[in-house]
PDB file of C-alpha atoms in Angstrom:
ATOM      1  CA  UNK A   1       0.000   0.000   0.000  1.00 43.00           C
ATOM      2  CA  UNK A   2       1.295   3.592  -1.001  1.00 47.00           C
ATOM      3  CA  UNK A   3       0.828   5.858   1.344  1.00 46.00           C
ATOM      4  CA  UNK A   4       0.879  10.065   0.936  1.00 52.00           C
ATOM      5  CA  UNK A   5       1.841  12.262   3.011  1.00 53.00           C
ATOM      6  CA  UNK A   6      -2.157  12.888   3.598  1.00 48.00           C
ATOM      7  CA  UNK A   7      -2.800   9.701   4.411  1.00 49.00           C
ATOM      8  CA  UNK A   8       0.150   9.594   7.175  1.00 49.00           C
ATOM      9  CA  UNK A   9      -1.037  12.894   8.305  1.00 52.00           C
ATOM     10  CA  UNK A  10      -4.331  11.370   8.750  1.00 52.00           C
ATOM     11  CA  UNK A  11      -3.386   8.304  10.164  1.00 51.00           C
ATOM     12  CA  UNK A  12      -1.632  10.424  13.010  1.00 52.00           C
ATOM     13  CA  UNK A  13      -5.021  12.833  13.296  1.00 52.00           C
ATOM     14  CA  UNK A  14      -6.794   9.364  14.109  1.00 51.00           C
ATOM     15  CA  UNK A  15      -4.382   8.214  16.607  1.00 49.00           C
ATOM     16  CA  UNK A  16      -4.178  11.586  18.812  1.00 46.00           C
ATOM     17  CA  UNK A  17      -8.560  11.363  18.397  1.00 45.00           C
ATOM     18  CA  UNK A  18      -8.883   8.323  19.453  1.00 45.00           C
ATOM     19  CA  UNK A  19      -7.857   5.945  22.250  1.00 45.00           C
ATOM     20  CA  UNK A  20      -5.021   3.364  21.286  1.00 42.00           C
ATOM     21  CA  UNK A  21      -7.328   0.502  21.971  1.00 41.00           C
ATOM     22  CA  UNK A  22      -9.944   1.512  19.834  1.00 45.00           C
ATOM     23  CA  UNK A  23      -7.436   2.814  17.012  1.00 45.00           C
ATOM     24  CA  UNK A  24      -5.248  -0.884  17.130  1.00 46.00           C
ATOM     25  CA  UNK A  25      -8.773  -2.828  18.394  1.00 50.00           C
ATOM     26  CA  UNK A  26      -7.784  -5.390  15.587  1.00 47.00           C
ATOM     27  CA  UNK A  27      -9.128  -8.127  17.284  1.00 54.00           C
ATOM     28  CA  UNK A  28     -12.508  -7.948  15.137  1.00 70.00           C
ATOM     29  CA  UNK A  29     -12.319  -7.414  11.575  1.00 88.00           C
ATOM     30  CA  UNK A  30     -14.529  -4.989   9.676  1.00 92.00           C
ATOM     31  CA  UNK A  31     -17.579  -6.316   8.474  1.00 94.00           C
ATOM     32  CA  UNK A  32     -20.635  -5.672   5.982  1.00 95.00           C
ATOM     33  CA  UNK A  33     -22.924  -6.857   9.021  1.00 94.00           C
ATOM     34  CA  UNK A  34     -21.156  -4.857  11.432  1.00 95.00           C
ATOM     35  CA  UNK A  35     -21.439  -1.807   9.876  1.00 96.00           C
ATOM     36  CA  UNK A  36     -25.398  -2.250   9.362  1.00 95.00           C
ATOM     37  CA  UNK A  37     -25.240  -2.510  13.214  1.00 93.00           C
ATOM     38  CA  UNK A  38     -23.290   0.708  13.542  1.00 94.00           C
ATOM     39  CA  UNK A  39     -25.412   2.388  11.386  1.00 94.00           C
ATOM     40  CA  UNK A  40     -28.728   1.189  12.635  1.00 91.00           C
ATOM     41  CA  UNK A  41     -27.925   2.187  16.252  1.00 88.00           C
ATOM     42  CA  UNK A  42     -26.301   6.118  15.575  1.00 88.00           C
ATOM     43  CA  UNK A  43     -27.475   6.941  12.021  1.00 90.00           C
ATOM     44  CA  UNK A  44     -30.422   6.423  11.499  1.00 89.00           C
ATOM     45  CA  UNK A  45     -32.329   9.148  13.194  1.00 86.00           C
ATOM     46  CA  UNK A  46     -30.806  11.945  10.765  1.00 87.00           C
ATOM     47  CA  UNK A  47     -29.978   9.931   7.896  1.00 90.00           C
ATOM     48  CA  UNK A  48     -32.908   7.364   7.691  1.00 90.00           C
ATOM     49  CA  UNK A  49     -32.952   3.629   6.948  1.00 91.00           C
ATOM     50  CA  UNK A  50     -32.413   3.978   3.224  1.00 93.00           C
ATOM     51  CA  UNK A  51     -29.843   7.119   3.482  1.00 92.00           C
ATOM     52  CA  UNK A  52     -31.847   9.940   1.907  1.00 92.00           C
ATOM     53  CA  UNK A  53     -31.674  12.210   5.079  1.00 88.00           C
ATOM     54  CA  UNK A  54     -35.645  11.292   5.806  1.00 87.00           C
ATOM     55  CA  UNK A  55     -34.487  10.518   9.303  1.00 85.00           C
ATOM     56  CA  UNK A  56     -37.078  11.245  12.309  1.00 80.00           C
ATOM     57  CA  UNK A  57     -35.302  13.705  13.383  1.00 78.00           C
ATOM     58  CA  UNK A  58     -34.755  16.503  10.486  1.00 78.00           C
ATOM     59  CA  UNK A  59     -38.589  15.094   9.330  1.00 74.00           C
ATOM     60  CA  UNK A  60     -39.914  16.723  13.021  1.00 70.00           C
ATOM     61  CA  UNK A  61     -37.400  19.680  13.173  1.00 69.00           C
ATOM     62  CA  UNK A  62     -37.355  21.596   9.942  1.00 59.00           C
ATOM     63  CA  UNK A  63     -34.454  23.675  10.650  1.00 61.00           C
ATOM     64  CA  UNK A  64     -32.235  20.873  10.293  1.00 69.00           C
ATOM     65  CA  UNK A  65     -31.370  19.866   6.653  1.00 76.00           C
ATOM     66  CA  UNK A  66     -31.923  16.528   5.080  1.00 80.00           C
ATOM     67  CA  UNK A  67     -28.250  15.079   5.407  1.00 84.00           C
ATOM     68  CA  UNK A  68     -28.744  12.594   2.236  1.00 88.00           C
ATOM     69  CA  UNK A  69     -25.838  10.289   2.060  1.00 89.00           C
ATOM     70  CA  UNK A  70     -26.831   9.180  -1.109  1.00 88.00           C
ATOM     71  CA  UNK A  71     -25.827  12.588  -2.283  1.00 83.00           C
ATOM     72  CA  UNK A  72     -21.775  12.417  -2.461  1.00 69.00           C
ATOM     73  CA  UNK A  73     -21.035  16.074  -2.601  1.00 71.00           C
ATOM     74  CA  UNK A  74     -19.720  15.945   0.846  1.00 63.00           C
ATOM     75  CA  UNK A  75     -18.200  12.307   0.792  1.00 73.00           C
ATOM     76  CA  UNK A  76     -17.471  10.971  -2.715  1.00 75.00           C
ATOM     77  CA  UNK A  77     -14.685   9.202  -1.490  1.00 84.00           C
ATOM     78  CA  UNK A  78     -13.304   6.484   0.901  1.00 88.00           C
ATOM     79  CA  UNK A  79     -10.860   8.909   2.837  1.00 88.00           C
ATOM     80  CA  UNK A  80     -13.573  12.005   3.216  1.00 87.00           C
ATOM     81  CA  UNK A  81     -16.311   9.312   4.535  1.00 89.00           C
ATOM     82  CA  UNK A  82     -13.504   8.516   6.855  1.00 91.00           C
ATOM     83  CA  UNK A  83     -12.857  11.917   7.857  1.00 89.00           C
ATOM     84  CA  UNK A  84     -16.735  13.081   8.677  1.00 88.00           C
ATOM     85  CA  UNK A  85     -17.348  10.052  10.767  1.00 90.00           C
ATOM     86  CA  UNK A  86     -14.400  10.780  12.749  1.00 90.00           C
ATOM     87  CA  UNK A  87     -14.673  14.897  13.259  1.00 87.00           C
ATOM     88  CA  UNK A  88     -18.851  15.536  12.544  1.00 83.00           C
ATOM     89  CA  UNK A  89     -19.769  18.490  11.872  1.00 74.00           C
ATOM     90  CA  UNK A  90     -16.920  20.193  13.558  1.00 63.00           C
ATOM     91  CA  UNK A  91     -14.461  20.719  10.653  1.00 59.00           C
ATOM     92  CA  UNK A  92     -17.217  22.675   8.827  1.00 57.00           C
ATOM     93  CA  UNK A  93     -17.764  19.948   6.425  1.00 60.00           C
ATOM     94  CA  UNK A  94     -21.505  19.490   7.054  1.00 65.00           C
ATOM     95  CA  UNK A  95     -24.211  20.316   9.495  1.00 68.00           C
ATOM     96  CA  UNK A  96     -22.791  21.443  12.918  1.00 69.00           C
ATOM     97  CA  UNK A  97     -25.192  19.081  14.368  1.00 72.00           C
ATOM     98  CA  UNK A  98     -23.460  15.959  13.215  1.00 78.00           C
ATOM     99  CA  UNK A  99     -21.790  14.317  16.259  1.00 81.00           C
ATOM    100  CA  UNK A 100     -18.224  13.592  15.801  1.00 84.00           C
ATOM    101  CA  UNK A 101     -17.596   9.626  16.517  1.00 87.00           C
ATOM    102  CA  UNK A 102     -13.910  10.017  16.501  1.00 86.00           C
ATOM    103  CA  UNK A 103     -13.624   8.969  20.477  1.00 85.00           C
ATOM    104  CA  UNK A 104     -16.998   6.794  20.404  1.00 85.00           C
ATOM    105  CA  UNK A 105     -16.455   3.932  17.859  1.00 90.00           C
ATOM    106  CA  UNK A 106     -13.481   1.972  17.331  1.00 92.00           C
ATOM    107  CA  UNK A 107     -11.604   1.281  14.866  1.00 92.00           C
ATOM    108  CA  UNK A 108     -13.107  -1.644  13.206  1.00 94.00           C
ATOM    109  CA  UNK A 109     -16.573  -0.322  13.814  1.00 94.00           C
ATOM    110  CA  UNK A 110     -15.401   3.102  11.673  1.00 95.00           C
ATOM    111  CA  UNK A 111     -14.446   0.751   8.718  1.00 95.00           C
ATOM    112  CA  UNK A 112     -17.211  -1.012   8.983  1.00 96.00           C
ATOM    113  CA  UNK A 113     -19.542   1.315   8.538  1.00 96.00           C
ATOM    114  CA  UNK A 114     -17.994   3.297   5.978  1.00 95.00           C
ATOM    115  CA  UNK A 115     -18.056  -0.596   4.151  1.00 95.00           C
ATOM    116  CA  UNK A 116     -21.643  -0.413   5.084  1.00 96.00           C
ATOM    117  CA  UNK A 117     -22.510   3.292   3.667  1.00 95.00           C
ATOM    118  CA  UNK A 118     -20.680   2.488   0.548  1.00 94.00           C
ATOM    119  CA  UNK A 119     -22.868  -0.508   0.135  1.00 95.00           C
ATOM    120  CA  UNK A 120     -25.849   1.087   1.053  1.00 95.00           C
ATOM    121  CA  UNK A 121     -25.169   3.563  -2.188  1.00 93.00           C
ATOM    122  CA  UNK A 122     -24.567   1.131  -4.419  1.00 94.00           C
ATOM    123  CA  UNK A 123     -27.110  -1.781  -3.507  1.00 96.00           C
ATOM    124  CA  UNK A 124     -29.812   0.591  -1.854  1.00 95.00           C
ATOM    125  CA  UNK A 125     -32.621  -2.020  -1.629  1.00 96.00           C
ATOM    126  CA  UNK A 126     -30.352  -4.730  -0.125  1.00 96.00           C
ATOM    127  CA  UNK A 127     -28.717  -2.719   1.938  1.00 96.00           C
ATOM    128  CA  UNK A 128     -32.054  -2.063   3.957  1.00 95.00           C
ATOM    129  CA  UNK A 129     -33.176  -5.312   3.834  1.00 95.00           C
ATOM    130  CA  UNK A 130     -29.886  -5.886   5.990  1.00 94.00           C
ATOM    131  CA  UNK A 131     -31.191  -2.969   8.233  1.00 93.00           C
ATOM    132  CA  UNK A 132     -34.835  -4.418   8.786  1.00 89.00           C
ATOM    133  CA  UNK A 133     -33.283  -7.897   9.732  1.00 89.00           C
ATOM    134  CA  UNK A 134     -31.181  -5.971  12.523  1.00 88.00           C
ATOM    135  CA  UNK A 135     -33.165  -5.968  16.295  1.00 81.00           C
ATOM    136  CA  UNK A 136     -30.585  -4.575  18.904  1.00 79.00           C
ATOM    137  CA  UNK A 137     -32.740  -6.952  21.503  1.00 79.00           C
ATOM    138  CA  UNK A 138     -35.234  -9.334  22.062  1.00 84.00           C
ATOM    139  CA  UNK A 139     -35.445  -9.099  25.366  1.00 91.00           C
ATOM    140  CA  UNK A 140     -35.947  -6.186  28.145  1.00 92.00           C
ATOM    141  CA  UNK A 141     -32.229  -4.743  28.206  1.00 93.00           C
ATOM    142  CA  UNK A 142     -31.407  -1.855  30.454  1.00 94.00           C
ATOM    143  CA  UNK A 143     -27.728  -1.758  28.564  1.00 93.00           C
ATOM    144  CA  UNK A 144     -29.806  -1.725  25.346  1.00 91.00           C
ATOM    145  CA  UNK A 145     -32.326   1.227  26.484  1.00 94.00           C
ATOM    146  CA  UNK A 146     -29.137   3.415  27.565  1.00 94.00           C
ATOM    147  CA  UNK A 147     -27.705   2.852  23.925  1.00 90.00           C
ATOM    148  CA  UNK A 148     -30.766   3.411  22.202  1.00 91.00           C
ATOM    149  CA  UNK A 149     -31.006   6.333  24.600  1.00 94.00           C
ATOM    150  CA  UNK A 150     -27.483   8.160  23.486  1.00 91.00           C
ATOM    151  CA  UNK A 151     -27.958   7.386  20.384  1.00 87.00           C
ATOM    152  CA  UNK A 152     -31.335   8.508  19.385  1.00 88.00           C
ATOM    153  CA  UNK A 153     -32.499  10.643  22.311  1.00 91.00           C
ATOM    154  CA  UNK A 154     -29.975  12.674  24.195  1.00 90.00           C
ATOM    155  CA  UNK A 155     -29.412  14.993  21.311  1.00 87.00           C
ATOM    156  CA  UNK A 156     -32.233  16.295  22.581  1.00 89.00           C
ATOM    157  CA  UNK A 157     -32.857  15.502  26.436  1.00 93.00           C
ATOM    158  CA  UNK A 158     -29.054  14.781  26.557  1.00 93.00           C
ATOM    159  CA  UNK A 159     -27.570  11.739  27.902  1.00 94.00           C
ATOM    160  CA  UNK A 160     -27.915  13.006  31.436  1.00 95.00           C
ATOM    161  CA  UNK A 161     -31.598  13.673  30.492  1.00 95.00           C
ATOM    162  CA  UNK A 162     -32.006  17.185  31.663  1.00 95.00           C
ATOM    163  CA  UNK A 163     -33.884  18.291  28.269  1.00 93.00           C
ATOM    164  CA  UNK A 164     -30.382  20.618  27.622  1.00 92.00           C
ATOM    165  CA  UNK A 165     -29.138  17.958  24.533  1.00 89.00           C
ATOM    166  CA  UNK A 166     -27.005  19.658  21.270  1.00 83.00           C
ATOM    167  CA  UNK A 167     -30.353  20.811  19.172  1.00 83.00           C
ATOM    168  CA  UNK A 168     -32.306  22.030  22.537  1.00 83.00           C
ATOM    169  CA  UNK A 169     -31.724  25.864  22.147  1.00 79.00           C
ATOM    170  CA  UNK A 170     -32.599  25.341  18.084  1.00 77.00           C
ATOM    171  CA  UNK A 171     -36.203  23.949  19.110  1.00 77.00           C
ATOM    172  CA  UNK A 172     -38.791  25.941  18.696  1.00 73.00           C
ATOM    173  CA  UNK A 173     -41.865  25.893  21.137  1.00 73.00           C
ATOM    174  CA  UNK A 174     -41.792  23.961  24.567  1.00 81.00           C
ATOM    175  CA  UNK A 175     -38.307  22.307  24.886  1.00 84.00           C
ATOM    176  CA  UNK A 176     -37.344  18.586  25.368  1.00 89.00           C
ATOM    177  CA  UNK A 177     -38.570  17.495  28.831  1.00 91.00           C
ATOM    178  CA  UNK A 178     -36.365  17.121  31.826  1.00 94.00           C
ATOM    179  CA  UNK A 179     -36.449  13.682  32.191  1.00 95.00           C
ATOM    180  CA  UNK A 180     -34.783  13.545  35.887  1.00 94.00           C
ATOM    181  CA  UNK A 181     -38.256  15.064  37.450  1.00 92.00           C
ATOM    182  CA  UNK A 182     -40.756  13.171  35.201  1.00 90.00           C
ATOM    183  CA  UNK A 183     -43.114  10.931  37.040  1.00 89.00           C
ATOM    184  CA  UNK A 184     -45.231   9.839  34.446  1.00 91.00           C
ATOM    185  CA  UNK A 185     -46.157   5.867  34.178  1.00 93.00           C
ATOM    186  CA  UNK A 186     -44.325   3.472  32.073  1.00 94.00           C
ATOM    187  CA  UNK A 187     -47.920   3.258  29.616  1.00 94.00           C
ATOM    188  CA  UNK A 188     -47.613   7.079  29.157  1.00 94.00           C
ATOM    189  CA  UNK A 189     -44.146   7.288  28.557  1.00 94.00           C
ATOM    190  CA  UNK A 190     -44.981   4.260  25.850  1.00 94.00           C
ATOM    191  CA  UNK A 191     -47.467   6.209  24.299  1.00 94.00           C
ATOM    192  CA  UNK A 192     -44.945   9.675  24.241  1.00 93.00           C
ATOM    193  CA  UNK A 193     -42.564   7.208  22.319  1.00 94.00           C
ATOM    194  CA  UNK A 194     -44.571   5.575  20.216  1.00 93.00           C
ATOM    195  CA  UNK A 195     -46.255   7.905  18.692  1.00 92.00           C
ATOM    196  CA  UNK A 196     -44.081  11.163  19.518  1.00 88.00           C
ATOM    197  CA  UNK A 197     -44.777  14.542  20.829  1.00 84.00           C
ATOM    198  CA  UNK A 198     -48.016  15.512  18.259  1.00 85.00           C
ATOM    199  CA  UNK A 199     -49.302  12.162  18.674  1.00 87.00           C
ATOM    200  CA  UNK A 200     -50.027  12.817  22.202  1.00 86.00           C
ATOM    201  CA  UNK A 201     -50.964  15.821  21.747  1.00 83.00           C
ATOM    202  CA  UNK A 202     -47.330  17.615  23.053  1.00 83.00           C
ATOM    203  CA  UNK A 203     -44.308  19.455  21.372  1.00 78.00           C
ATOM    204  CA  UNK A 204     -44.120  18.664  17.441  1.00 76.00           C
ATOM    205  CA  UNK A 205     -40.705  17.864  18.068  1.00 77.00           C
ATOM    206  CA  UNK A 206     -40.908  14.926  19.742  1.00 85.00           C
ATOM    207  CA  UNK A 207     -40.646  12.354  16.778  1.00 86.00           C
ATOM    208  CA  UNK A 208     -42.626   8.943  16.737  1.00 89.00           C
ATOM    209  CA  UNK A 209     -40.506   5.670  17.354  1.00 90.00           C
ATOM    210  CA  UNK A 210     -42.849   3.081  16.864  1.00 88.00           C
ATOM    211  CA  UNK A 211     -42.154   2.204  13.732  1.00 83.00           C
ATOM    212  CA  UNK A 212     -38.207   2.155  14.614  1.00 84.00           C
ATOM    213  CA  UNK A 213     -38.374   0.398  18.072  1.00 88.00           C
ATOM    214  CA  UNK A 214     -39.416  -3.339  18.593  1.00 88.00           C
ATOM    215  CA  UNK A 215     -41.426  -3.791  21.177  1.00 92.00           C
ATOM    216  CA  UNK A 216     -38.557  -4.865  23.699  1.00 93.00           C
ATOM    217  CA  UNK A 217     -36.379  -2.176  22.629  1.00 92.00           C
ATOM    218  CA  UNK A 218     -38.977   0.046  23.645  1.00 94.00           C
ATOM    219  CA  UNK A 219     -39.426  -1.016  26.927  1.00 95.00           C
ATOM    220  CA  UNK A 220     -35.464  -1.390  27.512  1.00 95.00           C
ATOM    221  CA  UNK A 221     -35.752   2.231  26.588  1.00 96.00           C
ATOM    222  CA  UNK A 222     -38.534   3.072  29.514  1.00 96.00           C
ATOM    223  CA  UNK A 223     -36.605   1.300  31.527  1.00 96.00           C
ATOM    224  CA  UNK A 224     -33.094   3.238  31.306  1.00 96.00           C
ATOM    225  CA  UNK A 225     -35.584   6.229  31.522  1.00 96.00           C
ATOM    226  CA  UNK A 226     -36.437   5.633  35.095  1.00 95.00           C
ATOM    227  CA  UNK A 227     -33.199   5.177  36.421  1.00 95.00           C
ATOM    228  CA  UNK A 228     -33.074   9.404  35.781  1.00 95.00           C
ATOM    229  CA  UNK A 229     -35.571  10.300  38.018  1.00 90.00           C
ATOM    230  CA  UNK A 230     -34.602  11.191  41.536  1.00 75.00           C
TER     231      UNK A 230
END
């Protein structure tokens, strides 16, 4: 393999980001299915199962823009998918809202789901099919709620759930509920999820999960809710 001086440079960039473990966690190959994993549990809010930006969450809040990955301006290329999923949106290179993954995933998981992106470009339909065959549980999880949690919640009730999550400020009209003082029972807080904020007749910008969640990765979800409260 050649490599540039870019490439080194980058290289380097990745190993100051990131902990040595999860730069040199070789131990598990990249993989098609991982990747689909990866993406189903931290993408797909924004950028939707099939990649056109449809996620939940730019569909409820229309101040964000549709980030549609099948749209290559931003990432036509191996090394610039590489580079977004590491920094986000903090190099400027797309929506400031993007979450940088740099210190999150590891190594193998960042290949991976580039693999899985590139794939999901290319063979669009199968791709998905891949995505509807993934369930993160089938069984009430606590570890499972607190991942679905961070991943698809706290951007707006952040992951300590005080309602004070990246997008927060942006939202207009009553703001994303403090979690830590909510006393409402576990069928309520079903119905909030499943069918989201308008559903129930609360803030627009609550988006509807029921079509996302199973039904155990829904209560795993209620579940890591509770242990908030006081």
């Amino acid at each position: 393999m050649k490599y540039t001086l870019k490439s080194i440079a980058f290289l380097l960039m990745m190993m100051i980001s990131f902990d040595a473990i999860a730069v040199f966690d070789l131990m598990t190959s990249p993989s098609l299915d991982q990747g689909a994993r990866v993406y189903k549990e931290r993408c797909v809010l924004c950028h939707s199962q099939n990649g056109d930006g449809n996620g939940l969450l730019p569909s409820s809040m229309l101040f964000l823009k549709k980030p549609n990955l099948l749209d290559s301006k931003y990432s036509n290329d191996e090394h610039s998918l590489r580079f977004i999923i590491v920094w986000g949106g903090m190099e400027n290179k797309m929506n400031t809202f993007s979450p940088p993954w740099g210190n999150t995933l590891t190594w193998a998981e960042i290949e991976s789901v580039i693999h899985f992106i590139q794939y999901l470009r290319e063979h669009n339909e199968m791709a998905v099919k891949l995505l509807d065959n993934i369930v993160l549980t089938n069984s009430i999880d606590i570890k499972v709620g607190k991942i679905i949690f961070n991943h698809r919640c706290a951007i707006c009730h952040n992951e300590s759930g005080h309602g004070d999550g990246r997008i927060a400020r942006a939202l207009q009209g009553p703001k994303p509920s403090d979690l830590t003082n909510s006393q409402l029972k576990d069928k309520d807080l079903k119905q909030i999820i499943r069918k989201g904020g308008k559903g129930v007749s609360r803030s627009s910008g609550m988006p509807p999960w029921e079509s996302e969640l199973s039904e155990a990765e829904l209560e795993s979800v209620i579940h890591y809710i509770k242990t908030f409260r006081h």
